[in-house]
Short mmCIF file of C-alpha atoms and ligand atoms in Angstrom, two decimals:
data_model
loop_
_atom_site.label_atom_id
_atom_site.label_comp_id
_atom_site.label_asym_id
_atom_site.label_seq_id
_atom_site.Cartn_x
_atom_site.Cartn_y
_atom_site.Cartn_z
CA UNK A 1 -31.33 126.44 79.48
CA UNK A 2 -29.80 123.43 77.79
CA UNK A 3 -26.73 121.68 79.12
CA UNK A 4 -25.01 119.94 76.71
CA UNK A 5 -21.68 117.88 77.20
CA UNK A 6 -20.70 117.04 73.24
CA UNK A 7 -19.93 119.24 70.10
CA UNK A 8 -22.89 116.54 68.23
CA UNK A 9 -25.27 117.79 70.74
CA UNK A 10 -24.46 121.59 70.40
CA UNK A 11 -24.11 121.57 67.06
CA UNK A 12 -27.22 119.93 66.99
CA UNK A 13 -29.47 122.28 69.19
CA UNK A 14 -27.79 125.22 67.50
CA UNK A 15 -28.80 124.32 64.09
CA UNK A 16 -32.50 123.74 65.56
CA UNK A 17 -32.14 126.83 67.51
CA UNK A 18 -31.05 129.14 64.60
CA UNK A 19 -31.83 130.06 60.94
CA UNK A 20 -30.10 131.60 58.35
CA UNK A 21 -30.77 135.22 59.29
CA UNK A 22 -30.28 134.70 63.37
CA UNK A 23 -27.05 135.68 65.34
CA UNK A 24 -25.40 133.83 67.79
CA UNK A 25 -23.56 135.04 70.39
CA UNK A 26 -20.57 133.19 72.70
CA UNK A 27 -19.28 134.02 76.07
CA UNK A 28 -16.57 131.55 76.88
CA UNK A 29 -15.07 131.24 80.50
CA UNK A 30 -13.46 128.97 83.17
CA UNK A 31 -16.40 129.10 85.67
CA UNK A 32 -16.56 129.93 88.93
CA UNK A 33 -19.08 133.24 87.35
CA UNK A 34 -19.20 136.11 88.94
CA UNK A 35 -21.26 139.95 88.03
CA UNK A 36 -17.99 140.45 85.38
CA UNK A 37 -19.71 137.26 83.90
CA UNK A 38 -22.47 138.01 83.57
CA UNK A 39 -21.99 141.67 82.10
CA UNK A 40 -20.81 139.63 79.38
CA UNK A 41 -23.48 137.68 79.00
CA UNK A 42 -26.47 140.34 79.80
CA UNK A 43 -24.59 142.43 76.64
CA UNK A 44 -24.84 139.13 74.37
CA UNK A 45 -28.23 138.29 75.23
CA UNK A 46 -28.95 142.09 73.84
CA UNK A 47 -27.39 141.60 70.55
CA UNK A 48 -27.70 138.32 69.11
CA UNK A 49 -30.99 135.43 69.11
CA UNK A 50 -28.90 133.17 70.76
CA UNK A 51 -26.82 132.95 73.76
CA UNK A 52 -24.38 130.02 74.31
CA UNK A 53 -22.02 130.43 77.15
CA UNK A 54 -18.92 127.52 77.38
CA UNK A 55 -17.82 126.57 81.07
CA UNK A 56 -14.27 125.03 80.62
CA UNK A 57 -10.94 124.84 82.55
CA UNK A 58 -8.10 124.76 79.46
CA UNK A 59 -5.92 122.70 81.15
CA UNK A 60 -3.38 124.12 78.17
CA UNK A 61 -3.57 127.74 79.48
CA UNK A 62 -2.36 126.65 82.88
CA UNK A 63 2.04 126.76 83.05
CA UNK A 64 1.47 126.23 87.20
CA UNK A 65 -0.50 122.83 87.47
CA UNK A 66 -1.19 123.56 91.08
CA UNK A 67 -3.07 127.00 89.94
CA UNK A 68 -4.83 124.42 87.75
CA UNK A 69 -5.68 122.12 90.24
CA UNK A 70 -6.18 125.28 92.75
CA UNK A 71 -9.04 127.17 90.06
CA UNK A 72 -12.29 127.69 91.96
CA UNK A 73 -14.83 125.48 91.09
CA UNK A 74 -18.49 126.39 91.90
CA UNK A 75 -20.56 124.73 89.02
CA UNK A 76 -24.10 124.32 90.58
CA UNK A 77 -24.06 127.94 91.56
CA UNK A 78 -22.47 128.91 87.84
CA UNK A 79 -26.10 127.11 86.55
CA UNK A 80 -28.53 128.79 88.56
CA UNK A 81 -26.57 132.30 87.83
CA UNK A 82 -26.61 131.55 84.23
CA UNK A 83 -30.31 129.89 84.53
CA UNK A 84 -31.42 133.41 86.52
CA UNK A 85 -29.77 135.55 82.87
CA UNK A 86 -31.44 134.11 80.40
CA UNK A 87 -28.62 132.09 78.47
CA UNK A 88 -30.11 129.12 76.13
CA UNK A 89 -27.48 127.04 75.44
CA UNK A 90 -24.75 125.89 78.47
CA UNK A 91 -21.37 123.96 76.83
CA UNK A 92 -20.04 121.97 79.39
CA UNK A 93 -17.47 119.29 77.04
CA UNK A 94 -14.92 117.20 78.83
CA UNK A 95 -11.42 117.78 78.07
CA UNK A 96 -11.45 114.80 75.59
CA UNK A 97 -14.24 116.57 73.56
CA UNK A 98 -11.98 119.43 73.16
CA UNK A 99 -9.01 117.68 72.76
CA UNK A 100 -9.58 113.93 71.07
CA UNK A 101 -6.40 111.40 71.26
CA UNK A 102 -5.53 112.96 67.95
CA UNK A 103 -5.56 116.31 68.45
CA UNK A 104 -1.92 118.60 68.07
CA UNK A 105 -2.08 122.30 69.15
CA UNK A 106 -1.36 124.76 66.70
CA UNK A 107 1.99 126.99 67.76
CA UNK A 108 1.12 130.45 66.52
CA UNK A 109 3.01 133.22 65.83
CA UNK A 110 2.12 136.24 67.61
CA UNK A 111 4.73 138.29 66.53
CA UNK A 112 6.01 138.65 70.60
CA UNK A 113 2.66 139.99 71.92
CA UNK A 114 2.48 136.48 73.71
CA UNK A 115 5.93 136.67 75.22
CA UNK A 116 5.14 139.81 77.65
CA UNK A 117 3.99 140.56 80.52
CA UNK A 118 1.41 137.88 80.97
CA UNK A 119 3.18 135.63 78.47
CA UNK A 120 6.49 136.24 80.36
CA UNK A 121 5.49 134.72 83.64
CA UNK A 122 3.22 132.28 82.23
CA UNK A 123 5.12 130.91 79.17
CA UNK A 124 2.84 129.16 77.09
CA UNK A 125 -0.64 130.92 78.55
CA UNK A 126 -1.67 132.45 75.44
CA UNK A 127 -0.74 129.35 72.77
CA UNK A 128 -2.72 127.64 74.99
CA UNK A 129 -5.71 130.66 75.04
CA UNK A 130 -5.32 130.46 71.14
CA UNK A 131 -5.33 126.84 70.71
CA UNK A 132 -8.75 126.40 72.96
CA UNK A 133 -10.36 129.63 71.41
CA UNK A 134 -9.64 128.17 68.05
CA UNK A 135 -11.46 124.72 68.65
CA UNK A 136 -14.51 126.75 70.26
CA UNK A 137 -14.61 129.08 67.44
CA UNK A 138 -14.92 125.91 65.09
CA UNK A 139 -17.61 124.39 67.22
CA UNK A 140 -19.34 126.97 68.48
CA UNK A 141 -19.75 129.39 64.64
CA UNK A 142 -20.75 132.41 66.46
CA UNK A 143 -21.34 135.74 64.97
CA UNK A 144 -20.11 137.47 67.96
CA UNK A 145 -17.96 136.73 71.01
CA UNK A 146 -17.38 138.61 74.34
CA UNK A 147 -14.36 138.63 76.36
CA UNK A 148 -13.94 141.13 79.42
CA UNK A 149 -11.36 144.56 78.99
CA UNK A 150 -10.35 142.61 82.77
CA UNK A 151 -8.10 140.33 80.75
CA UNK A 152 -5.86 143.22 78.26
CA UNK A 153 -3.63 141.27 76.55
CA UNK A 154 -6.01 138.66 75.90
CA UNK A 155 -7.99 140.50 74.30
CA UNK A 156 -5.41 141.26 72.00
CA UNK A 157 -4.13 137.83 71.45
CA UNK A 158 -7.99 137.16 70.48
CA UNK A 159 -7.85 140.07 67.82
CA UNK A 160 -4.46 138.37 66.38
CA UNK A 161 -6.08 135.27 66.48
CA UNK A 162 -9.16 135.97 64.34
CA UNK A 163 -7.22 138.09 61.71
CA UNK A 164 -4.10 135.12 61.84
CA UNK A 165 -7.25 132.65 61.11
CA UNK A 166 -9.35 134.78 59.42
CA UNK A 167 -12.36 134.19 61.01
CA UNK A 168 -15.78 135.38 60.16
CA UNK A 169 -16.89 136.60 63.92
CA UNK A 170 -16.87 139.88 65.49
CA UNK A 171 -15.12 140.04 68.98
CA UNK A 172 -17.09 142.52 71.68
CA UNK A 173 -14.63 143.92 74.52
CA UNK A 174 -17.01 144.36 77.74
CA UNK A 175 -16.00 146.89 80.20
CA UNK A 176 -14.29 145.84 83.46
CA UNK A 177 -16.90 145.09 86.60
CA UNK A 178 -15.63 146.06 90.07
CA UNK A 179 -16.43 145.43 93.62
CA UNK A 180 -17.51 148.81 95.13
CA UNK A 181 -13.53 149.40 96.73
CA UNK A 182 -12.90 149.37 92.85
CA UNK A 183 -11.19 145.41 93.40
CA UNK A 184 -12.02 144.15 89.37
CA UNK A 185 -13.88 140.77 89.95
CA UNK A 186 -11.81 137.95 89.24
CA UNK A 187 -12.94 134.02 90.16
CA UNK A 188 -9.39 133.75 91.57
CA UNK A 189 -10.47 136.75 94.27
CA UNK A 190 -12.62 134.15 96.48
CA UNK A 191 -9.19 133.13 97.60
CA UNK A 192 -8.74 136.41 99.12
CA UNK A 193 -10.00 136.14 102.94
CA UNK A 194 -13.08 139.08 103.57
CA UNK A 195 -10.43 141.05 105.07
CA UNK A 196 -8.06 141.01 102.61
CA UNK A 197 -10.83 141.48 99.96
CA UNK A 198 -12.15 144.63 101.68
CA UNK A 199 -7.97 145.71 101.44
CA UNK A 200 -7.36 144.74 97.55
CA UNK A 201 -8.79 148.29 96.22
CA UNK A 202 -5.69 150.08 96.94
CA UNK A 203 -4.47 148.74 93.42
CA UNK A 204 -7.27 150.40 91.48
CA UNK A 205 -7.08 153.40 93.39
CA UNK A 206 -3.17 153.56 92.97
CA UNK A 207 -4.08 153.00 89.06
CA UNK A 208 -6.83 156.26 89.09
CA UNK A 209 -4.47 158.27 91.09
CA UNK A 210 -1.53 157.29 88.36
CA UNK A 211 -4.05 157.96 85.29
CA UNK A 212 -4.23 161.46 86.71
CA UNK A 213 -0.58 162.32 87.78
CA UNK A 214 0.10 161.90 84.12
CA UNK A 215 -1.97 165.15 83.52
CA UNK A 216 0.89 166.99 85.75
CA UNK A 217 4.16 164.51 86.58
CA UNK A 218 6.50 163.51 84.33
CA UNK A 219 5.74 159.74 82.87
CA UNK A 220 8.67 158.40 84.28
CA UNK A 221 8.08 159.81 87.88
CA UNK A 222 4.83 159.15 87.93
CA UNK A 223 5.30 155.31 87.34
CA UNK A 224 7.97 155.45 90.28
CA UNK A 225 5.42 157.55 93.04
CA UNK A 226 2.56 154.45 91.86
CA UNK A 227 5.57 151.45 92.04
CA UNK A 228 6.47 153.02 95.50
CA UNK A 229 2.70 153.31 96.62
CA UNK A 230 2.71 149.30 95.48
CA UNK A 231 5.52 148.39 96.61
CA UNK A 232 4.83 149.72 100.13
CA UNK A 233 1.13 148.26 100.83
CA UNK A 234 0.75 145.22 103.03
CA UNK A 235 1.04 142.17 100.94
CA UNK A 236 1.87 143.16 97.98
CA UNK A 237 4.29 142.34 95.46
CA UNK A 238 4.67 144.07 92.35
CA UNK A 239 5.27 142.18 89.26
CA UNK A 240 4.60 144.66 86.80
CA UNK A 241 3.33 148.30 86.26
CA UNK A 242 3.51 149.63 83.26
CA UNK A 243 2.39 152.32 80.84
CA UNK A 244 2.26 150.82 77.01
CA UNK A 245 0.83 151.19 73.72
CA UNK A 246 -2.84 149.94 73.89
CA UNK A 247 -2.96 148.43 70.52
CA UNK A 248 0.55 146.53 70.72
CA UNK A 249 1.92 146.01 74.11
CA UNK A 250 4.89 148.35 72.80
CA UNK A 251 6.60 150.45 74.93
CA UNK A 252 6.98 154.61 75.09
CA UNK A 253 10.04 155.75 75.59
CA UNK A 254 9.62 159.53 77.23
CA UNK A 255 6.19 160.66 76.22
CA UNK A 256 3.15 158.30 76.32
CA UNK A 257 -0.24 158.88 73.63
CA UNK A 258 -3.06 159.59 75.51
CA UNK A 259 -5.74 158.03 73.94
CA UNK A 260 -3.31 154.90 72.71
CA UNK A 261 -2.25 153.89 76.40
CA UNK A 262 -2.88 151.48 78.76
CA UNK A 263 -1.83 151.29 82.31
CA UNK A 264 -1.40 146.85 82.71
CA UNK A 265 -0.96 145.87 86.19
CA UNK A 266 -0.40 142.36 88.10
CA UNK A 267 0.40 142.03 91.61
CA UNK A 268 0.47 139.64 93.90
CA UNK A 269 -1.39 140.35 96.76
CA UNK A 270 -1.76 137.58 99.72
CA UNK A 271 -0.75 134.78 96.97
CA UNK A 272 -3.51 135.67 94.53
CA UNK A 273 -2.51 137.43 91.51
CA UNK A 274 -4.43 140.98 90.45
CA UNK A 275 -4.90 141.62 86.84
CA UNK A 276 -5.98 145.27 86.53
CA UNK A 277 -5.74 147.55 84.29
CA UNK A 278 -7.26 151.14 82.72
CA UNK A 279 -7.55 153.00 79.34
CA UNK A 280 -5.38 156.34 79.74
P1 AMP B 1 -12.53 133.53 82.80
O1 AMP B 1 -13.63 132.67 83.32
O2 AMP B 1 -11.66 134.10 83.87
O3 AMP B 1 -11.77 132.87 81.67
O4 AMP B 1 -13.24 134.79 82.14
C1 AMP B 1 -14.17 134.66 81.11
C2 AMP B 1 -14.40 136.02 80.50
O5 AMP B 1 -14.91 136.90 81.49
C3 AMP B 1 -13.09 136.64 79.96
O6 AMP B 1 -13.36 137.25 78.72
C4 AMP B 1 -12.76 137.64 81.04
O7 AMP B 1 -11.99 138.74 80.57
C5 AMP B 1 -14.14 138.09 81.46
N1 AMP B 1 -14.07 138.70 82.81
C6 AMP B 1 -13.45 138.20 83.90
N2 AMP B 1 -13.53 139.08 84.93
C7 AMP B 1 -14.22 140.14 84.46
C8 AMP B 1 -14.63 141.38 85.05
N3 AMP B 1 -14.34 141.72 86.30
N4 AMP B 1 -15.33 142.25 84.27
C9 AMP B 1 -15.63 141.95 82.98
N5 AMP B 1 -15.27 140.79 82.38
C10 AMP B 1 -14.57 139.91 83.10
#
């Protein structure tokens, strides 16, 4: 696997690495890998000739600068994982190869879908998603990129991105990878204590068991029975359940689609945040 620091040396090895007729796949993350990882990887190693996976902490994506200065960092393990999969090319830039003295991030226009849920509590998460995604994207030219289902409204922010931009790559949506209590892997969980770990299930099985009351309860009261269920395990604070248009964020007002839906949920759980969520 090469490790390579600066866009001249990637671009470099990818234009020795590739010809006209290969495809090149991207996986970009934040480190500290995990399984979810390396689903995402294992799925572009299938697909394309090439597999370049980025390791890099967007310090633009980060509204809390003590989560930023908090994010797990593990890199000599991330290299033997990634080693152990097969990926060829490792992007490791500084922040100053990403962003040079004379770079200005782009403000883009979402149309709201970066002001909700996600974008509510962390104003200024997504521009900042966008804005490093972009300067990959130009770097990087793959043919396909991977993101995780784990991270819902990011992959939809990606989608807007690439049409706003229109960008010649096709974006791959990997399922969600779970710890066998059904706790979706997340770098952020090795804050959790073993304990608490073993504990953090409840919110996926709350999420099943709310998937299936809709088959019987009304919407509305079956949202309350999960918020209560929430709401009432050790630890936990709710900051949002909800029930919402899969393709827009948008809200039902009595009736949900099934088939169109998506359950999003974040709670806070023994100060670490858990994204979840699940196709209804
Ligand atoms: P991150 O390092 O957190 O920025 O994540 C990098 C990519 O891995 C993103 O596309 C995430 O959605 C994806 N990812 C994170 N956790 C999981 C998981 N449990 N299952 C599948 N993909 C994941």
């Amino acid at each position: 696997m090469l490790q390579l620091k600066t866009v001249k040396e990637l671009k470099k090895a990818i234009n020795y690495l590739q010809n006209s007729n290969s495809k090149l796949g991207f996986v970009p993350t934040m480190g500290a890998l995990h399984s979810g990882h390396i689903s995402l990887i294992e799925r572009c190693k299938s697909e394309n000739d090439t597999t370049v996976c980025s390791i890099f902490i967007n310090p633009l994506q980060f509204n809390d600068k003590n989560d930023l200065i908090k994010y797990p960092k593990t890199i000599e393990k991330d290299i033997e994982m990634l080693v152990k999969s097969g990926v060829d090319i490792l992007f490791l830039p500084d922040a100053n190869e990403i962003y040079p003295e004379n770079f200005k991030p782009v403000n883009f226009d979402f149309n709201g879908l970066d002001s909700v849920f996600e974008g509510n509590l962390r104003p200024g998460h997504f521009n900042g998603v966008a804005n490093v995604l972009k300067r990959f994207f130009e770097i990087v030219e793959p043919y396909n990129v991977y993101f995780g289902q784990k991270d819902f409204q990011q992959t939809l922010i990606v989608k807007k991105l690439v049409e706003i931009m229109s960008l010649p790559l096709k974006i791959n949506i990997c399922e969600i990878k779970r710890e066998e209590n059904g706790l979706a892997m997340s770098s952020r969980n090795s804050r959790l204590s073993a304990d608490d770990k073993a504990n953090a299930g409840f919110l996926f099985q709350i999420l099943v068991e709310l998937k299936n009351d809709l088959a019987t309860l009304d919407f509305n009261d079956a949202l309350i029975k999960a918020k209560t269920k929430i709401n009432n395990s050790n630890n936990a604070n709710l900051e949002y359940l909800e029930i919402v248009n899969r393709n827009d964020l948008s809200s039902f007002k009595n009736e949900i689609k099934i088939n169109e839906s998506v359950i999003l949920a974040a709670v806070n759980y023994c100060n670490v945040r858990l994204l979840d969520n699940i196709l209804v």
